[in-house]
Coordinates of C-alpha atoms (C1' of nucleotides) in Angstrom, one line a residue:
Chain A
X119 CA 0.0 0.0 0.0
X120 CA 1.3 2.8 -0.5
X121 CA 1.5 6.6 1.8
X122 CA -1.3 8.6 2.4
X123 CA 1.0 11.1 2.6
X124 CA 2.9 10.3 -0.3
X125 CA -0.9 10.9 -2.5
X126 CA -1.2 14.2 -0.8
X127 CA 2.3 15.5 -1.5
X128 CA 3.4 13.1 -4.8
X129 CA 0.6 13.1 -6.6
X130 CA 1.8 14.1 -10.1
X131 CA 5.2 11.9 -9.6
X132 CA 3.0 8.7 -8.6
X133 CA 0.4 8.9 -11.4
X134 CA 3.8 9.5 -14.1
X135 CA 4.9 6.4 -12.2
X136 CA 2.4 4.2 -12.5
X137 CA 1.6 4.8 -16.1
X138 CA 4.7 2.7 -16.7
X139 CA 2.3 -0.2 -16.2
X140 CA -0.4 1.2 -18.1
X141 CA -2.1 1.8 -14.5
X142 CA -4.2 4.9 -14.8
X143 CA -4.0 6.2 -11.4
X144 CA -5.5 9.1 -11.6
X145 CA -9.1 8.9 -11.6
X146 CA -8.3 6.6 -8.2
X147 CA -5.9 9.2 -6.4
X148 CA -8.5 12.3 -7.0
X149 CA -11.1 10.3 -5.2
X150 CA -8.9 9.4 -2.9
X151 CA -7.7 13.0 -2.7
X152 CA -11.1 14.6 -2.4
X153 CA -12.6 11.6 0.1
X154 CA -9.3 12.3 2.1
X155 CA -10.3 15.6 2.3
X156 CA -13.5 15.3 3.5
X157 CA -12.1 12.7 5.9
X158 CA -10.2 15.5 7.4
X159 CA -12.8 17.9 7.9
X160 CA -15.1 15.3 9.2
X161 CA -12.5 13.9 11.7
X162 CA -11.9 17.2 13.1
X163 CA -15.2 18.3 14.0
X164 CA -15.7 14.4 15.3
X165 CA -13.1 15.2 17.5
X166 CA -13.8 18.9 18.4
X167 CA -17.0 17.1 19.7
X168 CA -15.4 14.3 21.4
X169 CA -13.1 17.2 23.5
X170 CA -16.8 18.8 24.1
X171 CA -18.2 15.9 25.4
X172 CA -15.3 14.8 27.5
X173 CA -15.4 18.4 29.3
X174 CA -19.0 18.1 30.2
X175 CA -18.5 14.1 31.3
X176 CA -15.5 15.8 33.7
X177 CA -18.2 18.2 35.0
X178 CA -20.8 15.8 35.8
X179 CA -18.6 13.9 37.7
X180 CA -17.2 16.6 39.8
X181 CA -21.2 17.8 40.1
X182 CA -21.7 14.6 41.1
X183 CA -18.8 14.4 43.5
X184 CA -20.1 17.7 45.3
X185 CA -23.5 16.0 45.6
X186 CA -25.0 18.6 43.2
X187 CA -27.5 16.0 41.7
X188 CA -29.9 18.8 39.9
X189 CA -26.5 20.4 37.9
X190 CA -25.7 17.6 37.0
X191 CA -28.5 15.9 36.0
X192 CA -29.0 19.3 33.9
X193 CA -25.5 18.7 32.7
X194 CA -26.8 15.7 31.3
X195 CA -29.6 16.3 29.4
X196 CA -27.3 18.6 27.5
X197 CA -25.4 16.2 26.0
X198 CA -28.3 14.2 24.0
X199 CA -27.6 16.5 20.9
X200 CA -23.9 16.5 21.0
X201 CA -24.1 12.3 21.6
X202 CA -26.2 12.1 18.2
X203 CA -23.9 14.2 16.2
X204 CA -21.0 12.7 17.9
X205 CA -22.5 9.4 16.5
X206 CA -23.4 11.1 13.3
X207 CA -19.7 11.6 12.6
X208 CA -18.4 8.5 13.6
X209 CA -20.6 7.0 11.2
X210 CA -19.1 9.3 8.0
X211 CA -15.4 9.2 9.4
X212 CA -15.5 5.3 9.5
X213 CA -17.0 5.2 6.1
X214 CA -14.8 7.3 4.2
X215 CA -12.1 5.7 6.5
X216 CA -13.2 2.4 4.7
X217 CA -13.6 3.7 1.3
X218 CA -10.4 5.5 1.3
X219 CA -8.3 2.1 2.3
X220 CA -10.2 0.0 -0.3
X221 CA -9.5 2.4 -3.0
X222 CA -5.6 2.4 -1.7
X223 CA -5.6 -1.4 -1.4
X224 CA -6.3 -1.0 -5.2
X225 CA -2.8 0.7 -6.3
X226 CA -0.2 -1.1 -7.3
X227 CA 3.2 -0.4 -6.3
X228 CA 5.4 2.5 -8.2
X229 CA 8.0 1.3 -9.9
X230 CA 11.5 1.9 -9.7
X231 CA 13.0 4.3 -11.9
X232 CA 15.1 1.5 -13.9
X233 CA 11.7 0.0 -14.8
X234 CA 10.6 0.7 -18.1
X235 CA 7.3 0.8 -19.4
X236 CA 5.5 -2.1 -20.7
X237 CA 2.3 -3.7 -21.2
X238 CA 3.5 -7.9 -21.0
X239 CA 6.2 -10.4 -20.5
X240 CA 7.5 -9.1 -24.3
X241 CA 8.4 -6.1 -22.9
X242 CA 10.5 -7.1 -20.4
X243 CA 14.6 -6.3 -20.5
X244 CA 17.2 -9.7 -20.5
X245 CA 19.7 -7.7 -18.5
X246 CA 22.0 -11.0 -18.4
X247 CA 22.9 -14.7 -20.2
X248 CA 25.0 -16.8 -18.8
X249 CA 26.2 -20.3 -19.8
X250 CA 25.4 -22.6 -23.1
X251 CA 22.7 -24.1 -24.4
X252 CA 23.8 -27.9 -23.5
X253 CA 24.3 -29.8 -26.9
X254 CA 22.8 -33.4 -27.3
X255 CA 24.1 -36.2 -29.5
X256 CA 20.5 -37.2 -29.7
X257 CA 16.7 -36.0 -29.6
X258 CA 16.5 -34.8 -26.0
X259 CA 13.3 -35.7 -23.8
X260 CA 11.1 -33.3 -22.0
X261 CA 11.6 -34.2 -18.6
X262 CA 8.0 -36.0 -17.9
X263 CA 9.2 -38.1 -20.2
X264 CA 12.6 -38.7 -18.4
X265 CA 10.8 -38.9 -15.1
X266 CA 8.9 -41.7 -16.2
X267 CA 11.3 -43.6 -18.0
X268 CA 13.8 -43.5 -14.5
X269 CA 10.8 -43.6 -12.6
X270 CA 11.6 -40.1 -10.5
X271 CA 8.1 -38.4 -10.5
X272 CA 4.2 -40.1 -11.1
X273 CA 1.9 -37.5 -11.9
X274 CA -0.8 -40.4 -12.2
X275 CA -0.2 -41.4 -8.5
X276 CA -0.8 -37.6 -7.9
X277 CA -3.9 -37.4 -9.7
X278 CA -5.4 -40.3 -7.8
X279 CA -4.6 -38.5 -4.2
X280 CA -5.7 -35.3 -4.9
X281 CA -5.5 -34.2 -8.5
X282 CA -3.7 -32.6 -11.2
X283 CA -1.0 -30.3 -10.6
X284 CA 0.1 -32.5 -6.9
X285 CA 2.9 -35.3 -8.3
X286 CA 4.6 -37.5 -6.4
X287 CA 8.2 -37.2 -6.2
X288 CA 9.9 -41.3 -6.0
X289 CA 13.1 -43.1 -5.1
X290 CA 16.3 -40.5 -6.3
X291 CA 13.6 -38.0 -7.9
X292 CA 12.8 -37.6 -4.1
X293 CA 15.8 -37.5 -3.2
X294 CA 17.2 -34.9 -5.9
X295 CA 14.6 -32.5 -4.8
X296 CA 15.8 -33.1 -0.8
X297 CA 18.7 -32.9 -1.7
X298 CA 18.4 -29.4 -3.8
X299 CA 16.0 -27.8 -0.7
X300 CA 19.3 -28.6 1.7
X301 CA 21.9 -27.4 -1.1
X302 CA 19.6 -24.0 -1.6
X303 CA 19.4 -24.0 2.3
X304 CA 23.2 -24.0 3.4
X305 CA 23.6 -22.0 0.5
X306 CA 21.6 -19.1 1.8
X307 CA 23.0 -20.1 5.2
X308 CA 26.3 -19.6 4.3
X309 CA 25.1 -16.1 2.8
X310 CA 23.8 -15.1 6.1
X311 CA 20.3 -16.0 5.7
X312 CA 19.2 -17.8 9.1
X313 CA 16.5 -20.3 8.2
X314 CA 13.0 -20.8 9.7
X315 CA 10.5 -23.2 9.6
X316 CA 7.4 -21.6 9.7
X317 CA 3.4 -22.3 9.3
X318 CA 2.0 -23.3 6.0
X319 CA -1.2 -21.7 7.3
X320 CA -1.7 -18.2 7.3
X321 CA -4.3 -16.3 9.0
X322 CA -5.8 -13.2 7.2
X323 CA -3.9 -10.5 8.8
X324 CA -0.9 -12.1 7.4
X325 CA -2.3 -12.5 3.8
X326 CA -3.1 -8.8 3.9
X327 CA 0.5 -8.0 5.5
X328 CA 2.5 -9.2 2.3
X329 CA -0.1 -7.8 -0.2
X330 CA -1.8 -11.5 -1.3
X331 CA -4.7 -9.8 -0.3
X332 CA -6.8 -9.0 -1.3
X333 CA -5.4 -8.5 -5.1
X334 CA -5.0 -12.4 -5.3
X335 CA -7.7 -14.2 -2.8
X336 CA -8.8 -16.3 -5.7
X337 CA -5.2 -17.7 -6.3
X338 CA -5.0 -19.0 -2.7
X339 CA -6.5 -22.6 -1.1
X340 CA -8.9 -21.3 1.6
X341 CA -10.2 -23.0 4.9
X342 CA -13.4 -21.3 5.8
X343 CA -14.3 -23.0 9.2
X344 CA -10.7 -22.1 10.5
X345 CA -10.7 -18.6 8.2
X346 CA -6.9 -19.9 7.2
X347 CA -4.9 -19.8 3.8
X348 CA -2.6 -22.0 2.4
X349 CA 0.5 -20.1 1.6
X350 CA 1.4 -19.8 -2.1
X351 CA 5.2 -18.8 -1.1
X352 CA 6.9 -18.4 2.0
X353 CA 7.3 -14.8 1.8
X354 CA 4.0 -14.9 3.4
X355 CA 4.7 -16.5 6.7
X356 CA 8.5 -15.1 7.2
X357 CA 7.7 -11.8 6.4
X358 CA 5.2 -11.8 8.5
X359 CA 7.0 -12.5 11.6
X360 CA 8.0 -8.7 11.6
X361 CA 4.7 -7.5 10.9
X362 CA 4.0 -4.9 14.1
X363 CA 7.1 -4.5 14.6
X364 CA 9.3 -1.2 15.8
X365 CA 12.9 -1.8 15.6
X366 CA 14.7 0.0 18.4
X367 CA 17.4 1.4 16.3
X368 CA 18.9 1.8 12.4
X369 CA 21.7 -0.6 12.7
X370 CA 19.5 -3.6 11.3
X371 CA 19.5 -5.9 8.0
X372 CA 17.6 -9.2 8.5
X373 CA 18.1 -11.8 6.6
X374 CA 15.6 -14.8 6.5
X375 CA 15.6 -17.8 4.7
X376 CA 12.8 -20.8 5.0
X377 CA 12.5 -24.1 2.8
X378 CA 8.2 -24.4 2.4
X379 CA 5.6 -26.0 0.1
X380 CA 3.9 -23.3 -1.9
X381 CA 0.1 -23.2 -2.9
X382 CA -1.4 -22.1 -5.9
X383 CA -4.7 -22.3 -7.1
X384 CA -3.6 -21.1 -10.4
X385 CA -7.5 -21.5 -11.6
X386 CA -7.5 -21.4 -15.5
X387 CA -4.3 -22.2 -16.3
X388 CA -4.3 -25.6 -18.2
X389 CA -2.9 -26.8 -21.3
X390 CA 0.3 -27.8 -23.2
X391 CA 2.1 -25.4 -21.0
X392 CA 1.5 -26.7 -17.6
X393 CA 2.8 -30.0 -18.6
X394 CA 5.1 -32.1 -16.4
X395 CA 6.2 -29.8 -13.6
X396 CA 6.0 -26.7 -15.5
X397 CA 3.0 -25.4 -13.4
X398 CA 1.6 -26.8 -10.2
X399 CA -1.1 -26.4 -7.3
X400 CA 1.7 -27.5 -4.6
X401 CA 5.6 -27.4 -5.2
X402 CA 8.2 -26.3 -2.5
X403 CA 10.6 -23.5 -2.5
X404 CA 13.4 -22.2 -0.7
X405 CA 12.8 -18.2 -0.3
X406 CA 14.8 -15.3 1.1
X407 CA 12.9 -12.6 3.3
X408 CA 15.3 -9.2 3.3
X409 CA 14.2 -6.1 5.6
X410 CA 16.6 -3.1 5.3
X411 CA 16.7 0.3 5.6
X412 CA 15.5 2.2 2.9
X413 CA 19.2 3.2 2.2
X414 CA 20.6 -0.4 2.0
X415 CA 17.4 -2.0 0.4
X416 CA 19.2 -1.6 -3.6
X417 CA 22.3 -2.6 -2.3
X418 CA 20.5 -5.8 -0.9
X419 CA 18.4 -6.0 -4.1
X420 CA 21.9 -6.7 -5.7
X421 CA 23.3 -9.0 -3.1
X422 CA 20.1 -11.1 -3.5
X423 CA 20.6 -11.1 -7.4
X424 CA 24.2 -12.3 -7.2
X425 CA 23.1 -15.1 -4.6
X426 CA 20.8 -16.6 -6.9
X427 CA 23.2 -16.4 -10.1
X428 CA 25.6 -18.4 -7.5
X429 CA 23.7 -21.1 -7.3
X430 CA 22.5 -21.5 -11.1
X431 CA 26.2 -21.0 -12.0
X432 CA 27.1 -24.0 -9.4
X433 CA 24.3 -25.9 -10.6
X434 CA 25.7 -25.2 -14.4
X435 CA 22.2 -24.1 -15.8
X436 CA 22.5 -22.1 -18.8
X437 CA 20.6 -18.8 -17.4
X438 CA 19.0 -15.4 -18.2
X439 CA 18.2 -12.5 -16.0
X440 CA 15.0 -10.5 -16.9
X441 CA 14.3 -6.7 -15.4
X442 CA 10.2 -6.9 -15.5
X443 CA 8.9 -4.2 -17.3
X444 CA 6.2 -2.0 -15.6
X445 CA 3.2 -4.6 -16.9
X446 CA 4.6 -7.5 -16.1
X447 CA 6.1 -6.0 -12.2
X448 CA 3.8 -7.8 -9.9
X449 CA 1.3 -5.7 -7.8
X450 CA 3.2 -5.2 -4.6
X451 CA 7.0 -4.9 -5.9
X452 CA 8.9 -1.9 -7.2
X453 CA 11.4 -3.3 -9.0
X454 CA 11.5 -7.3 -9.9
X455 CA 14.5 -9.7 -11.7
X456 CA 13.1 -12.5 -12.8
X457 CA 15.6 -15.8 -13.5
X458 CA 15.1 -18.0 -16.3
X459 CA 16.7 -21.5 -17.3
X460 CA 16.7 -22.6 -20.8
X461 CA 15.0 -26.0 -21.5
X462 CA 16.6 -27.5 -25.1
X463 CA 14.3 -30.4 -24.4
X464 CA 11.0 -27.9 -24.7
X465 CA 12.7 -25.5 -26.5
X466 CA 11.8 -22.8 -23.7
X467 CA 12.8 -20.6 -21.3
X468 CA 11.6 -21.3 -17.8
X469 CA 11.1 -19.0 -14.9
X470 CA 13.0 -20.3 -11.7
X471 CA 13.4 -17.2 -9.4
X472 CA 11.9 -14.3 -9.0
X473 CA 13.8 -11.4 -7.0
X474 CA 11.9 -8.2 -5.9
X475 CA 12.2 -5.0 -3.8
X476 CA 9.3 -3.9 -2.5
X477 CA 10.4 -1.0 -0.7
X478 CA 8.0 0.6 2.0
X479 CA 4.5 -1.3 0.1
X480 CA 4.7 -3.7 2.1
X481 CA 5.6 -2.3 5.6
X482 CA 2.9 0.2 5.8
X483 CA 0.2 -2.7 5.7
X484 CA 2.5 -4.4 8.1
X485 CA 3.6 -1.4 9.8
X486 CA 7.3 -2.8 10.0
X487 CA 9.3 0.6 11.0
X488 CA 12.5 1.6 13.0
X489 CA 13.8 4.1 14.7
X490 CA 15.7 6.7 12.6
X491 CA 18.7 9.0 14.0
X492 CA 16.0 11.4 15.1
X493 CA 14.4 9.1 16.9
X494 CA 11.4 9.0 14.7
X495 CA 9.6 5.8 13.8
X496 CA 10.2 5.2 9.6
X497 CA 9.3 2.8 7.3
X498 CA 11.4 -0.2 6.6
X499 CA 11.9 -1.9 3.3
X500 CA 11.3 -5.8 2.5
X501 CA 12.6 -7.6 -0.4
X502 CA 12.4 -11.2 -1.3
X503 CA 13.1 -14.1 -3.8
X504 CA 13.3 -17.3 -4.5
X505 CA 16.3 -19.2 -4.2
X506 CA 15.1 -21.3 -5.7
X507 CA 11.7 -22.4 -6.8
X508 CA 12.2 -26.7 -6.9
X509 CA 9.8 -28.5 -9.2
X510 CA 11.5 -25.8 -12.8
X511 CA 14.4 -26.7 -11.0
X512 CA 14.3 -30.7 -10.8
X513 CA 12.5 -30.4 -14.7
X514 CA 16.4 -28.0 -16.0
X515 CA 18.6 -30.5 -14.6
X516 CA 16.3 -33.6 -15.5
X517 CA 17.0 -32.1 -18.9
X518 CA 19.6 -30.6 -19.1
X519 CA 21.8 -33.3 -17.9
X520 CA 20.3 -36.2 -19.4
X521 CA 22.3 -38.5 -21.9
X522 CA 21.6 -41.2 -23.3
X523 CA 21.9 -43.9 -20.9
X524 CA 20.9 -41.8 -17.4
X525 CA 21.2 -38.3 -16.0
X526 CA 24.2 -36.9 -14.9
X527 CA 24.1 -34.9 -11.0
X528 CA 25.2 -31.7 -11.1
X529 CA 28.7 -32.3 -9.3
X530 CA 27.9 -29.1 -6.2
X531 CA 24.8 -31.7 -5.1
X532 CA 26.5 -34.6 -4.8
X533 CA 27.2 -34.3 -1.3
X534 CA 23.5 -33.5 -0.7
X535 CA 22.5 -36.6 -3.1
X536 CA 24.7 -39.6 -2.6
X537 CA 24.5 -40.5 -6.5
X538 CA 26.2 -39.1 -9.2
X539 CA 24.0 -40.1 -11.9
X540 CA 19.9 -41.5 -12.3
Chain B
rG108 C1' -13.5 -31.0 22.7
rG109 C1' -15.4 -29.7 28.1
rA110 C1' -14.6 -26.7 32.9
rG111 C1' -12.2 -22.7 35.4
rA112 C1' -8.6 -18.5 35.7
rA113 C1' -6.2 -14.7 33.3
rU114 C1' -4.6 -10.8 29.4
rU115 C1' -2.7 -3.2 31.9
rG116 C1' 3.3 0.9 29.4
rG117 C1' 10.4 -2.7 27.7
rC118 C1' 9.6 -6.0 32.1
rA119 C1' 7.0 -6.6 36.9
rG120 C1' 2.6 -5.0 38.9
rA121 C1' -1.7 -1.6 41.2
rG122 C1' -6.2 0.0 39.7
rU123 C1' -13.7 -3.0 39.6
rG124 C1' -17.9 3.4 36.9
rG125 C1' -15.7 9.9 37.2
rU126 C1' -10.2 14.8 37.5
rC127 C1' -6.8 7.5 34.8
rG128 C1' -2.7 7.8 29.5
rA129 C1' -3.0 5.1 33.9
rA130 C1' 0.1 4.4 40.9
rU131 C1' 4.5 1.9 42.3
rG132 C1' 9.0 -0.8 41.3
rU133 C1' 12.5 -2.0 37.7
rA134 C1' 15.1 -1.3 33.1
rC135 C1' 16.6 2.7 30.0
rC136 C1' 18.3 8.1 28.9
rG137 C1' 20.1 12.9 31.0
rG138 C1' 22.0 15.5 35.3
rU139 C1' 24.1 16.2 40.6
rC140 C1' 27.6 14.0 43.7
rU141 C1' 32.5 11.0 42.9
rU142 C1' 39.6 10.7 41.0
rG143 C1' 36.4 6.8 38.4
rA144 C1' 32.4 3.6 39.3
rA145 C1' 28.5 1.9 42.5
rA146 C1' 24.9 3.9 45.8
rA147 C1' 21.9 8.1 46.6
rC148 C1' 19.2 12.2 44.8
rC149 C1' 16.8 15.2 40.7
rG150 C1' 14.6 15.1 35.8
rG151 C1' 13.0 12.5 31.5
rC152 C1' 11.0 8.0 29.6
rG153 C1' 4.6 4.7 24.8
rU154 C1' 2.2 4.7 19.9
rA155 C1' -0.8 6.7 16.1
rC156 C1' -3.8 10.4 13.7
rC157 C1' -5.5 15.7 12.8
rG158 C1' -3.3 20.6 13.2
rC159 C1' 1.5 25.9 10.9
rA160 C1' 1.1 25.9 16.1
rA161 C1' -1.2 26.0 20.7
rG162 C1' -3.5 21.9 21.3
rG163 C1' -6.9 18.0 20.4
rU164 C1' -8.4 12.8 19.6
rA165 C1' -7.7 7.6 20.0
rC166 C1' -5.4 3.3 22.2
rC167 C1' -5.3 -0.8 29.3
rG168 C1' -5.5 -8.5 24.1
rG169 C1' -9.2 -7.6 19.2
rG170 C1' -14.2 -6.2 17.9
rG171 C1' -19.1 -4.6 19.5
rG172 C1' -22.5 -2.8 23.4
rU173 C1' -24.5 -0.2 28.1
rU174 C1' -23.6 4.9 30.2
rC175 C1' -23.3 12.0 30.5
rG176 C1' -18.7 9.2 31.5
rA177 C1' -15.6 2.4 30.8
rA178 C1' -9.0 -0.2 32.1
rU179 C1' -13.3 -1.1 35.4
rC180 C1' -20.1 -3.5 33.7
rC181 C1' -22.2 -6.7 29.4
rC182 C1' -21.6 -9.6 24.7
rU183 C1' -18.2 -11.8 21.3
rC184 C1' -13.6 -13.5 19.4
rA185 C1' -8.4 -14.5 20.1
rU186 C1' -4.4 -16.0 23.1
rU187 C1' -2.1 -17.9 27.7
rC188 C1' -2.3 -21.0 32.2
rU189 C1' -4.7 -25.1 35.2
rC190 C1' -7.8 -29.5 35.4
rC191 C1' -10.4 -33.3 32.4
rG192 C1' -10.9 -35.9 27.6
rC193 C1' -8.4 -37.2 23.0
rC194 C1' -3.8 -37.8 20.6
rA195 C1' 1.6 -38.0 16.9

RNA sequence: GGAGAAUUGGCAGAGUGGUCGAAUGUACCGGUCUUGAAAACCGGCGUACCGCAAGGUACCGGGGGUUCGAAUCCCUCAUUCUCCGCCA
């Protein structure tokens, strides 16, 4: 969300901002600007009232005190009008309160002033390639087809349990993907990411903290009789541990890091392209959480980019890095770097990390500050990313490294696999 | 799941209808004293919103209600503790 202050003072700079994603702000700000207003006026007479009423409530009691019944029961039949308007204005301030915050919960983020304008995913900048496209002696397989023939994954299986879009992961397929979350995990360890297990059930406040909602409430699994979410990333849960937070100084950068299943509705999406384990409902992820100061947060933007090229350099993934274009920057972020993997095998690039900077959109709705040098309470920023998504992950290498009697293990896992090869 | 108790400022803890944003202790910050420190003493010490300011308003777990007036009474939800039940 972003600052009520920042509509009343940026206006002009925020519309030009947000145009960069074809967002017309405009018509949304000036009713903003003009409910704002009246949610001004209408707060100070509310309270001008309130002051009133406490003065006479003071009185009465000290009438009462004194044993001066009659004043004071005159006292009190003064007060019906001022209770009604009182009441009256309550009414008005809490509406425009509400109308005001569900017109702000409908602005996205402005984005950073490297991002350029841009409607969809063609728009979007490749900043960065790195590595080859691996070349085959042979026709090489998608890798549902690989995961069948070595018997890694069962999507069947999956379908019977639950339904599409939930495989089963078997034998070294398993195991590759444990022994990935553990690489990604000492990895970000070693970075000085301290790791967290956290729930996989959010409650709403949290969903609303990170920005999931109330833009996406139809992308996440929902338990109505406990009012809980599923999380569709683990941003959710570890960011949320600082929501309501005031941290007692500036000397702070906290860095979190938390292996969890993610789920994702991701109603309407079927077809050719959610094939294998291209796209589904549940799939686990290792994320890191950043919260900086503002000042640090592009400096920790960078450090997060250059962790994530680490590891698909150690994995020896032949790699792009994308810098979204204003279209394609999700709702919440400022500024996002998304990672891609080439796939010979489906002749595609897939998306295996995405790496954002939110600055303060988050920590107003989670109201994540710290104390500045002059002792005033400020904003912090959040960042996060995926390092890495799994299932895109298991799918590149499956690929990637097949020949043609097996697949070869990427040599950095095979401490974490205990095989070399499938 | 059932019964009971509780939830107050960083922490501890008083306050059961009126001048309470809240005693007191402790922690913390500043000062006096001291060669330095401790002790003692003095002062300060929550957050948010509106306002140029003076100031005002709101907040005693969350939400709602009663009342001229609520930390205090009522309803409701959440959490914690104790007992019972169930259980990896």
């Amino acid at each position: 969300m972003l600052e009520i202050q920042r509509i009343r003072t940026n206006k002009d700079e925020i519309i030009e901002g947000l145009q960069k994603r074809h967002f017309d702000a405009s018509p949304i700000i000036d009713e903003i600007l003009t409910l704002d207003e009246q949610w001004r006026a209408s707060k100070a007479s509310l309270e001008s009232i309130a002051a009133e009423m406490n003065q006479i409530s003071k009185q009465i009691g000290i009438l009462f005190k004194e044993g001066k019944q009659e004043e004071a029961n005159a006292a009190k039949a003064k007060t019906g009008e001022l209770k009604s308007s009182e009441a009256d204005l309550k009414t008005k301030v809490d509406e425009l309160d509400e109308k005001i915050t569900s017109l702000m919960y409908q602005l996205p983020n402005v984005p950073n002033s490297l991002v350029k304008q841009g409607r969809n995913e063609e728009d979007n900048e490749i900043i960065e390639e790195h590595g080859k496209e691996p070349v085959y002696g042979f026709t090489p397989h998608p890798h549902w087809e690989l995961a069948d023939k070595y018997d890694l994954i069962d999507f069947e299986l999956g379908v019977k349990i639950t339904g599409a879009g939930f495989p089963v992961y078997k034998g070294k397929g398993a195991k590759l993907q444990r022994a990935l979350i553990n690489f990604f995990l000492e990895e970000a360890e070693s970075a000085g990411y301290t790791e967290h297990q956290v729930p996989h059930v959010v409650n709403e406040a949290s969903g609303y903290g990170t920005g999931q909602l109330p833009d996406k409430e139809g992308q996440m699994y929902y338990s109505e009789s406990d009012d809980l979410y599923l999380i569709p990333t683990g941003e959710v849960p570890l960011t949320n541990i600082y929501r309501n937070v005031l941290l007692p100084d500036e000397n702070f950068s906290i860095k979190l890091t938390g292996h969890t299943p993610c789920f994702r509705r991701e109603a309407g999406s079927y077809g050719a392209h959610v094939r294998g384990l291209n796209r589904l409902h549940q799939f686990d992820k290792v994320e890191i959480v950043r919260i900086e100061h503002p000042n640090n947060s592009e400096k920790a933007l960078t450090e997060m980019v250059n962790h994530v090229k680490g590891l698909l350099e150690k994995l020896g993934l032949h790699y792009r890095i994308l810098r979204l274009c204003g279209g394609d920057t999700g709702f919440a972020a400022a500024m996002t770097y998304d990672f891609e993997v080439y796939s010979a095998a489906q002749k595609k690039w897939l998306e295996v990390s995405s790496v954002s900077r939110f600055d303060t959109f988050q920590t107003t709705r989670l109201k994540l500050r710290f104390k500045n040098a002059n002792k005033k309470s400020q904003l912090c920023h959040t960042l996060n990313g995926s390092a890495l998504a799994l299932p895109r992950i298991v799918a590149c290498i499956l690929e990637n490294y097949q020949t043609e009697k097996g697949i070869e293990i990427p040599e950095a896992l095979h401490k974490y696999t205990g095989f070399t090869e499938i």
